[in-house]
Coordinates of C-alpha atoms and ligand atoms in Angstrom, one line a residue:
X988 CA -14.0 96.1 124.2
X989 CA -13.6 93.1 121.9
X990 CA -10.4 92.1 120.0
X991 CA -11.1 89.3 117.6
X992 CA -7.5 88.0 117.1
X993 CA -8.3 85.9 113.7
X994 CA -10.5 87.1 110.8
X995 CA -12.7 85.2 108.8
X996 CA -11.9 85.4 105.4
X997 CA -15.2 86.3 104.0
X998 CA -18.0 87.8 105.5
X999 CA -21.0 89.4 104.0
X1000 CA -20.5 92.7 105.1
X1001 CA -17.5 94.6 106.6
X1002 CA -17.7 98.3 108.7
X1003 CA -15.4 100.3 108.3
X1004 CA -14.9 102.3 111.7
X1005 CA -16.1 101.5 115.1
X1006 CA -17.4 105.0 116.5
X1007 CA -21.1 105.8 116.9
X1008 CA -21.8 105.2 113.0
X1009 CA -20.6 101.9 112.6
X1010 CA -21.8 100.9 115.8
X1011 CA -25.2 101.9 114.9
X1012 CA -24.8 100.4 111.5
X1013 CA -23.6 97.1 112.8
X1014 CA -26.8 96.6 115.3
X1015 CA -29.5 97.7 113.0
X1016 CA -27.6 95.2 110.3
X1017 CA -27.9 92.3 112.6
X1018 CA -31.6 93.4 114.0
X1019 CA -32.3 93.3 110.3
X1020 CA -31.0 89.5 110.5
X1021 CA -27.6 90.3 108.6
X1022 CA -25.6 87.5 110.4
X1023 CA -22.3 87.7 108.7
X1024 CA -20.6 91.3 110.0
X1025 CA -17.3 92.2 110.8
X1026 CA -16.5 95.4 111.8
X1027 CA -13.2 96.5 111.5
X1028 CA -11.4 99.1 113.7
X1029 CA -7.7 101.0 113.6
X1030 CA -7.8 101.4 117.5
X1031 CA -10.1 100.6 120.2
X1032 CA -14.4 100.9 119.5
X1033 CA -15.8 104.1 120.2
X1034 CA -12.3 106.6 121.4
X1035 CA -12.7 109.2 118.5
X1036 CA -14.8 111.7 117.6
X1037 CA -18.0 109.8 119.1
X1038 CA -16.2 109.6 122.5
X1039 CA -15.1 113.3 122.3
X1040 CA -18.7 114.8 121.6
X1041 CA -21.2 116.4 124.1
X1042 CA -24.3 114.3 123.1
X1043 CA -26.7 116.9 122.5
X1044 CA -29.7 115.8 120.2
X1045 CA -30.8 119.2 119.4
X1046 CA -31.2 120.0 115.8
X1047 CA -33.8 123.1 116.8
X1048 CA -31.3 125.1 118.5
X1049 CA -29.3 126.4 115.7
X1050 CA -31.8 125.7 112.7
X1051 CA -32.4 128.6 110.3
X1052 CA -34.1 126.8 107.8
X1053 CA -36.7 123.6 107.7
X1054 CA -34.2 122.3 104.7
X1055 CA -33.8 118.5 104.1
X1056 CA -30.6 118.0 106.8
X1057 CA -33.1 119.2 109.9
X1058 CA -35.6 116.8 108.3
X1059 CA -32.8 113.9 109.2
X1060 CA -32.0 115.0 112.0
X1061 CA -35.3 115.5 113.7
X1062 CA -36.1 112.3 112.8
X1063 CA -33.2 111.0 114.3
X1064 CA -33.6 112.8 117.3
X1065 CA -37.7 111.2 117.5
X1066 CA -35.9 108.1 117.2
X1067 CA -34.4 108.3 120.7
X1068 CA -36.7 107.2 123.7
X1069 CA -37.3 104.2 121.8
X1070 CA -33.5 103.6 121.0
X1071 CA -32.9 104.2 124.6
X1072 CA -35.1 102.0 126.1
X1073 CA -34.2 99.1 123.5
X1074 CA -30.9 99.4 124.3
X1075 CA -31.6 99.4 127.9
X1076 CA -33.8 96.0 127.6
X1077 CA -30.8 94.5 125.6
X1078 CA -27.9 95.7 127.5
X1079 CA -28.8 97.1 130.9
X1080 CA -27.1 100.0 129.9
X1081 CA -28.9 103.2 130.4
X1082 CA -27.4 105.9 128.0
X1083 CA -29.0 108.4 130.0
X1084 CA -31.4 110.2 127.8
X1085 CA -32.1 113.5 129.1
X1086 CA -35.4 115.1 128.0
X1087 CA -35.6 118.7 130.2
X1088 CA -35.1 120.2 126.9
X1089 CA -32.2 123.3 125.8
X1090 CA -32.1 127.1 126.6
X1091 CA -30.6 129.5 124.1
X1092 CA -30.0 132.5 125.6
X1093 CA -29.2 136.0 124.0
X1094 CA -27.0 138.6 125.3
X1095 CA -26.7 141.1 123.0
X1096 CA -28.7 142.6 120.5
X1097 CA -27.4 140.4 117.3
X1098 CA -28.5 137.8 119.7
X1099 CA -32.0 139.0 120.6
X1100 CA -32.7 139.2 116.5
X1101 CA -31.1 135.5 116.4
X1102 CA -33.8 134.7 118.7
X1103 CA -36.7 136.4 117.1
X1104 CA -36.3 135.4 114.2
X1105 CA -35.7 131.6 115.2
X1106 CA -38.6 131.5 116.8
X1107 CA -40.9 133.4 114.4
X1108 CA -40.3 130.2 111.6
X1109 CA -40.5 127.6 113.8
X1110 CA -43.5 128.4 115.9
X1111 CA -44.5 129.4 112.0
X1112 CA -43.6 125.8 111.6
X1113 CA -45.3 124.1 114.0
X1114 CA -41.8 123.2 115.5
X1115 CA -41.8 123.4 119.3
X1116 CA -40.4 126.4 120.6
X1117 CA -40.6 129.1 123.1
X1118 CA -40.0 132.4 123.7
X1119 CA -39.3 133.1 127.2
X1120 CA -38.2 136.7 128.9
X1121 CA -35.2 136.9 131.4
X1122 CA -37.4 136.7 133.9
X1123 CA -38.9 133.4 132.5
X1124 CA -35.0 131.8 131.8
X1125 CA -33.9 132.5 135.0
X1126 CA -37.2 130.9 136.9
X1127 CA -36.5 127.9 135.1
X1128 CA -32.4 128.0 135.4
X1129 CA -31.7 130.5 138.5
X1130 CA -27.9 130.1 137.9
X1131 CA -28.1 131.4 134.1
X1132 CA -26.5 135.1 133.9
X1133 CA -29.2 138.1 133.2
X1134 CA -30.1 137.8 129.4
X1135 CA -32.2 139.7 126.9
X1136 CA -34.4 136.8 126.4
X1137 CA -34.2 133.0 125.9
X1138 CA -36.1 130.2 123.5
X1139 CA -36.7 126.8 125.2
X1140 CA -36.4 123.8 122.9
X1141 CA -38.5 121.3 124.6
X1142 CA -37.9 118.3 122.0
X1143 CA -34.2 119.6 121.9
X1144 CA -32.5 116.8 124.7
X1145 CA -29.7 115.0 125.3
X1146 CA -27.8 111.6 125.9
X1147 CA -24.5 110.3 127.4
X1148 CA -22.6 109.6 124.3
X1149 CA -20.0 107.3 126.2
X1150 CA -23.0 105.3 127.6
X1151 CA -24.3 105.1 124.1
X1152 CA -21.5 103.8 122.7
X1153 CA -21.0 101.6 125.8
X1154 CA -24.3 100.1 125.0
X1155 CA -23.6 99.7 120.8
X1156 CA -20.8 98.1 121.8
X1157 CA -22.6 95.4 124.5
X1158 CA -25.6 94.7 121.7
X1159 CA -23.8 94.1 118.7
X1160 CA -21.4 91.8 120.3
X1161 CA -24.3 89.8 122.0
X1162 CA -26.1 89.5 118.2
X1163 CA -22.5 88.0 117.1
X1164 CA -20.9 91.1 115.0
X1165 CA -17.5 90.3 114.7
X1166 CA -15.5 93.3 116.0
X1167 CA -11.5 93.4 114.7
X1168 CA -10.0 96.1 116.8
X1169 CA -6.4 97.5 116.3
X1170 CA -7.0 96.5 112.7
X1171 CA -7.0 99.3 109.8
X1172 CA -8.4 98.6 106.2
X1173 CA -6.4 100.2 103.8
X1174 CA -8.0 99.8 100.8
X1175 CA -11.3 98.2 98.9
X1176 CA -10.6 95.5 96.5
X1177 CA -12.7 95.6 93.3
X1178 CA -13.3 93.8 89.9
X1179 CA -14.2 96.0 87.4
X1180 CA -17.1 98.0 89.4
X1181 CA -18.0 95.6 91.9
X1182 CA -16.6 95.5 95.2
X1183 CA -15.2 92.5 95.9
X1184 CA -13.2 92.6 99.4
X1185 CA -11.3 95.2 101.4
X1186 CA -7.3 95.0 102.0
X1187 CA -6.8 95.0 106.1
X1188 CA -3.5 95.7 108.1
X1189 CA -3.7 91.4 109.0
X1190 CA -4.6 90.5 105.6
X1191 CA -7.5 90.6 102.8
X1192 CA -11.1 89.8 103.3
X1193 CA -13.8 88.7 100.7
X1194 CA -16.5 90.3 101.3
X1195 CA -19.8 91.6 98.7
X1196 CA -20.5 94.9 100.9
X1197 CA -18.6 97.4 103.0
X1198 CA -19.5 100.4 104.5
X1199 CA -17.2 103.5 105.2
X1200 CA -17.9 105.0 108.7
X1201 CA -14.7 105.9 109.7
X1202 CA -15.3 109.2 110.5
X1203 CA -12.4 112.2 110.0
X1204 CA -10.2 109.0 108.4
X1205 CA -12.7 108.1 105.3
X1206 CA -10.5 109.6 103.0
X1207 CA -7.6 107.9 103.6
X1208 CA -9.3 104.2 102.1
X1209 CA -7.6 103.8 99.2
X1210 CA -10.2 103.9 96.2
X1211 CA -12.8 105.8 98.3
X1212 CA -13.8 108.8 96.6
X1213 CA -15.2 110.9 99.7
X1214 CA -12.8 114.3 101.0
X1215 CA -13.2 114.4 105.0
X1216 CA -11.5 116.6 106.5
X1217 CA -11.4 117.0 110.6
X1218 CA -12.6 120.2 112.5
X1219 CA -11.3 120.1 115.6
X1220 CA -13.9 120.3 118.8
X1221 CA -12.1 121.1 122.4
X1222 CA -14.4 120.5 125.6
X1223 CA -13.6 121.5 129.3
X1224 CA -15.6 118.8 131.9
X1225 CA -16.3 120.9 135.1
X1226 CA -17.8 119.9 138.3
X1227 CA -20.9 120.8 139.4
X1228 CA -22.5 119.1 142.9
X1229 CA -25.4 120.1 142.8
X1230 CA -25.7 120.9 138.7
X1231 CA -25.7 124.2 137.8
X1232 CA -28.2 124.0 135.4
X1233 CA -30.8 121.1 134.4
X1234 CA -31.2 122.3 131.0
X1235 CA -28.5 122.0 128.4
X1236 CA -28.1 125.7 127.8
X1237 CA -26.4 127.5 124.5
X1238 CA -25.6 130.9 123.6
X1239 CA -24.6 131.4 120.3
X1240 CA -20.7 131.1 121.6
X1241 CA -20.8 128.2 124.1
X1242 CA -22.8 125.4 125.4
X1243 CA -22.6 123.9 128.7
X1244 CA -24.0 120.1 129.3
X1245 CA -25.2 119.3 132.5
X1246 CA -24.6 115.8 133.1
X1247 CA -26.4 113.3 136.0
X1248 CA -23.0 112.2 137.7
X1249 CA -22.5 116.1 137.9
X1250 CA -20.1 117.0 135.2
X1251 CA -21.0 119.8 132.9
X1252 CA -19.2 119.9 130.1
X1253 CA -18.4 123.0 128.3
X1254 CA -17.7 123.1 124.6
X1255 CA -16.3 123.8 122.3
X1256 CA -13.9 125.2 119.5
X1257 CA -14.3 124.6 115.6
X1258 CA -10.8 124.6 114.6
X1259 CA -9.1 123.3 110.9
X1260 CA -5.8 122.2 112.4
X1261 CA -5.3 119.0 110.4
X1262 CA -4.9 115.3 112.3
X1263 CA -4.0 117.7 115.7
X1264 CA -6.3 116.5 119.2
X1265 CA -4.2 118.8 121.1
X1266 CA -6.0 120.7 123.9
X1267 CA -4.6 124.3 123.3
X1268 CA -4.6 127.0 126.1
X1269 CA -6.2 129.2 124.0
X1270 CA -9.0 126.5 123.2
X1271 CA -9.7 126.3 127.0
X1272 CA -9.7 129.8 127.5
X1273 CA -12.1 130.9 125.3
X1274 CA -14.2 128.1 125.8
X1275 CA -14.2 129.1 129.8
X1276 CA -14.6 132.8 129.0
X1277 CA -17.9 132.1 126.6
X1278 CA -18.8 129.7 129.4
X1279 CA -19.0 132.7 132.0
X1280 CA -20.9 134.7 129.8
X1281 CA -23.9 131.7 130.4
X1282 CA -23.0 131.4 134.4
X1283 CA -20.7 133.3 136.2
X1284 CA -20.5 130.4 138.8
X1285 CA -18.6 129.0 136.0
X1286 CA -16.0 130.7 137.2
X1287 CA -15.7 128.8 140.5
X1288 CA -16.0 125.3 139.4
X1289 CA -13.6 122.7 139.6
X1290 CA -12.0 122.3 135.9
X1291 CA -11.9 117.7 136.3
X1292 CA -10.9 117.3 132.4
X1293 CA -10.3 118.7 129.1
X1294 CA -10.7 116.5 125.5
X1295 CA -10.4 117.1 121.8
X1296 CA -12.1 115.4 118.8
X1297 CA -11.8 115.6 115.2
X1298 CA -15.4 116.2 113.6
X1299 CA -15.9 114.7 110.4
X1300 CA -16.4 117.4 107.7
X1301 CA -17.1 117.1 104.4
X1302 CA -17.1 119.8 101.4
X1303 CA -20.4 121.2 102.2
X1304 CA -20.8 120.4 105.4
X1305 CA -23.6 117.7 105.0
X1306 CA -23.1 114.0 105.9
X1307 CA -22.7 111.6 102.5
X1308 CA -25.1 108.5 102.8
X1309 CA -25.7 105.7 101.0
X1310 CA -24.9 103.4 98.2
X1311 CA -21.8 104.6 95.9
X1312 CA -22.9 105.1 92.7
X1313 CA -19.5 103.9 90.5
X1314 CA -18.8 100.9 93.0
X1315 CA -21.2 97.9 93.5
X1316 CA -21.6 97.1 97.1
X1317 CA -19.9 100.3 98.7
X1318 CA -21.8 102.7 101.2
X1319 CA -21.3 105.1 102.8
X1320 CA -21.8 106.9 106.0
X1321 CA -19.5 109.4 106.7
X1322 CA -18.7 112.9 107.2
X1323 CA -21.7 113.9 110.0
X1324 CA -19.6 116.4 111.4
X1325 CA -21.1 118.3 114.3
X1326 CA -24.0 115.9 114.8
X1327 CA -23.2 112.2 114.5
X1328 CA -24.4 111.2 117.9
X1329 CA -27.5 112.8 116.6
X1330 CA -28.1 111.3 113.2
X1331 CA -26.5 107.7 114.8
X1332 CA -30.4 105.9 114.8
X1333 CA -31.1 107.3 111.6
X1334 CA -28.5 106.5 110.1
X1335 CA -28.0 102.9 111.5
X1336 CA -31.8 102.4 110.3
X1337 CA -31.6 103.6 106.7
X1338 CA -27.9 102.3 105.4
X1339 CA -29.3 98.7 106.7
X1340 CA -32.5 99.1 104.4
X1341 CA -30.5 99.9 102.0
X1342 CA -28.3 97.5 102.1
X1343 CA -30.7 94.5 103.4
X1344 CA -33.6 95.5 100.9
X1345 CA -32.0 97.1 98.5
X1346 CA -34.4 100.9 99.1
X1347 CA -32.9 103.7 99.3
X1348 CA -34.9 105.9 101.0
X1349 CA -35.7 109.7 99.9
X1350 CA -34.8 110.8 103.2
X1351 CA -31.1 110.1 102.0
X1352 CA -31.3 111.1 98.2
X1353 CA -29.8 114.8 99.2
X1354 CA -27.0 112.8 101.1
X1355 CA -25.8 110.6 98.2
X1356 CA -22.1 110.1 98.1
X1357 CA -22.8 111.2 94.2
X1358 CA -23.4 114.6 94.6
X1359 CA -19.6 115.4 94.5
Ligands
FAD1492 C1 -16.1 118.4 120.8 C2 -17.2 117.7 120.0 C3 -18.5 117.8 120.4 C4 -19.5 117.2 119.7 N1 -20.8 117.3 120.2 C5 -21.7 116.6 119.5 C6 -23.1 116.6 120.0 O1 -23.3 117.2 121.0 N2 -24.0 116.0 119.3 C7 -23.8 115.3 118.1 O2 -24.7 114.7 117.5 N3 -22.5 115.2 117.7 C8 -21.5 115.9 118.3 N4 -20.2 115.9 117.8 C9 -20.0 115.2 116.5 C10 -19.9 113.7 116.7 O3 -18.9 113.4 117.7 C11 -19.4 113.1 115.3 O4 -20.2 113.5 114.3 C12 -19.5 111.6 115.4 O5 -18.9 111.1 116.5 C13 -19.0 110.9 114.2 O6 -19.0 109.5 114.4 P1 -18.2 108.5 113.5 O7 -18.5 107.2 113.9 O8 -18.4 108.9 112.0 O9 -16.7 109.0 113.8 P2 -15.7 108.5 114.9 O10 -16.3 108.4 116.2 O11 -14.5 109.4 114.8 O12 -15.3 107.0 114.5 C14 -14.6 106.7 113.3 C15 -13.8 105.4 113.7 O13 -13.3 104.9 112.5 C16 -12.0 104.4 112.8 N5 -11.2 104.3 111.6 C17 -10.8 105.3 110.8 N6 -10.2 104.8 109.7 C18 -10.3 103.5 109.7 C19 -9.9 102.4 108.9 N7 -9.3 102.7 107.7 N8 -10.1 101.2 109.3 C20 -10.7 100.9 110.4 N9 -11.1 101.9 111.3 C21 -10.9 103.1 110.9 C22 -11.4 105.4 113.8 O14 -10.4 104.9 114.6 C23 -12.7 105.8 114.6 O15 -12.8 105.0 115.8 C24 -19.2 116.4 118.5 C25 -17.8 116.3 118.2 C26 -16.8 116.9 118.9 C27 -15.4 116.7 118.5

């Protein structure tokens, strides 16, 4: 990771965070031909909540309505085999985009009408989706426990989220985005409404746009307006030579993630316990016990890791996007909570259009940091 010891003292647009979001932002800034961009960082790129997550792209799998959020996010997920293979030409990096699709299984009868009725508006819908029996699940995953059914997501996939970032991190510093790591920015410096600068732990910077995209932290920029509050996420990485499963497979307590080096990774908790990344006892165990409930081989795999993240959650649960209405020059992108690696293309690609060209597209207007 980059640590640019000395700051330039204007720039034309500062980032505030360096997890998935402000990566993103600060590539599709610079593809845009933004060539002034500092991104600024409190600790090392990419070790928060972006580093934590499981890296599913699957906003099918727990969708109960076609409302304007899945409308992001499935075009942020369509977004992905060409973000992949960009990144890959640019980097080398393969982030490891996994399209054998997502099981959710049911095992009780709450489930079974959780299923039915998922897949009776989105087949309604046009959406991909499949109902499959047990018998159908368990040709396609033999290891999954005996179920009262299953829908397959096809379009629902996944990516390594560490690779991802990996790769962010490789393009932005080849298209000359200055990253300033260890370095937090306290506040935004204004005259009248106009943003003027931001106020950083080594000193001030002039700058005509910032954006917020520090995540679980956004609240604590002095002058930005935006409550985020973290949800805590614990995930248990298990062995698993040969995978247990090829599919990433849910049930509507657990998920498990099978990834290629052979890790599956089983999440997770949703818990308000402030600034805390502890991994709890009780986290682990109910994530293992859930676990079982998909696999009973669970049960004899090698526990390698455990992690915690802090998701970033705001008021009603939706992310906040774009320009701020009340200061000049501030955006924001902040608060995507359980799906950041998700929305990351998206995101990246909109907040530089807005910024570059001045549009701010529809697809954000239900976002709007003005809404609160
Ligand atoms: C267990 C778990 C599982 C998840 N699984 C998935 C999943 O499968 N799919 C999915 O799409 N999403 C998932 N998520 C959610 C996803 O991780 C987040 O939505 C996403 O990482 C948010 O990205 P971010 O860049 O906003 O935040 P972060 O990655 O937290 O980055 C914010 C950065 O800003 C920095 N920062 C904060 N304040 C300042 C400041 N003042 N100055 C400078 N830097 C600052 C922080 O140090 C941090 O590095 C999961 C999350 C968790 C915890």
């Amino acid at each position: 990771m980059t640590n640019v010891i000395s700051i330039s003292e204007t720039t034309d647009v500062v980032i505030i965070g360096g997890g998935v979001i402000g990566l993103a932002i600060a590539r599709a800034l610079a593809l845009r031909g933004v060539r002034d961009i500092n991104l600024f960082e409190t600790a090392r790129l990419g070790t928060e909540a972006s580093f934590a997550a499981a890296g599913m792209l699957a906003p099918q799998v727990e969708a109960d309505t076609q409302d304007d959020f899945f409308t992001l996010a499935c075009r942020s997920r369509d977004m992905y085999p060409s973000f992949a293979e960009e990144l890959r030409e640019e980097t080398g990096i393969d982030i490891e985009l996994d399209t054998t699709g997502t099981l959710y299984l049911a095992f009780t009868d709450q489930d079974r009408k959780e299923i039915e009725r998922r897949y009776e508006w989105q087949s309604r819908a046009g959406l991909a989706v499949e109902l499959l029996s047990d018998a159908d699940a368990r040709e396609l995953e033999p290891s999954i426990a005996p179920a009262l059914g299953a829908l397959r997501f096809p379009n629902d996939v996944q990516v390594e989220n560490r690779r991802l970032l990996a790769a962010l991190t490789n393009s932005i510093v080849k298209r000359g985005v200055i990253t300033v790591t260890q370095t937090t920015v306290q506040s935004l410096i204004m005259e009248g409404n106009r943003l003027t600068g931001v106020q950083t732990s080594r000193g001030p910077i002039s700058c005509n746009t910032a954006v917020v995209a520090a995540g679980t932290w956004s609240s604590f920029i002095q002058h930005s307006n935006i409550m985020v509050e973290p949800v805590r996420g614990q995930i248990v990485f298990l062995e698993s030579m040969p995978q247990l499963a090829r599919h990433v497979v849910f049930s509507p307590r657990c998920y498990i993630v099978p990834r290629r080096d052979g890790r599956l990774l089983a999440g997770s908790t949703n818990e308000r316990v402030e600034f805390d990344k502890s991994v709890t006892a009780g986290g682990i165990s109910s994530i293992l016990q859930h676990a079982q409930e998909i696999s009973l081989e669970i049960s004899s795999l090698p526990v390698t890791d455990t992690w915690a993240g802090l998701r970033p959650r705001t008021p009603d649960g939706l992310p906040v996007l774009g320009p701020c209405g009340e200061i000049e020059g501030l955006f924001y992108a902040t608060g995507h909570y359980r799906n950041g690696i998700l929305l990351a293309p998206l995101t990246g690609e909109l907040i530089s259009e807005a910024i570059v060209d001045g549009v701010v597209s529809p697809l954000l207007a239900p976002f709007s940091p003005d809404r609160f």
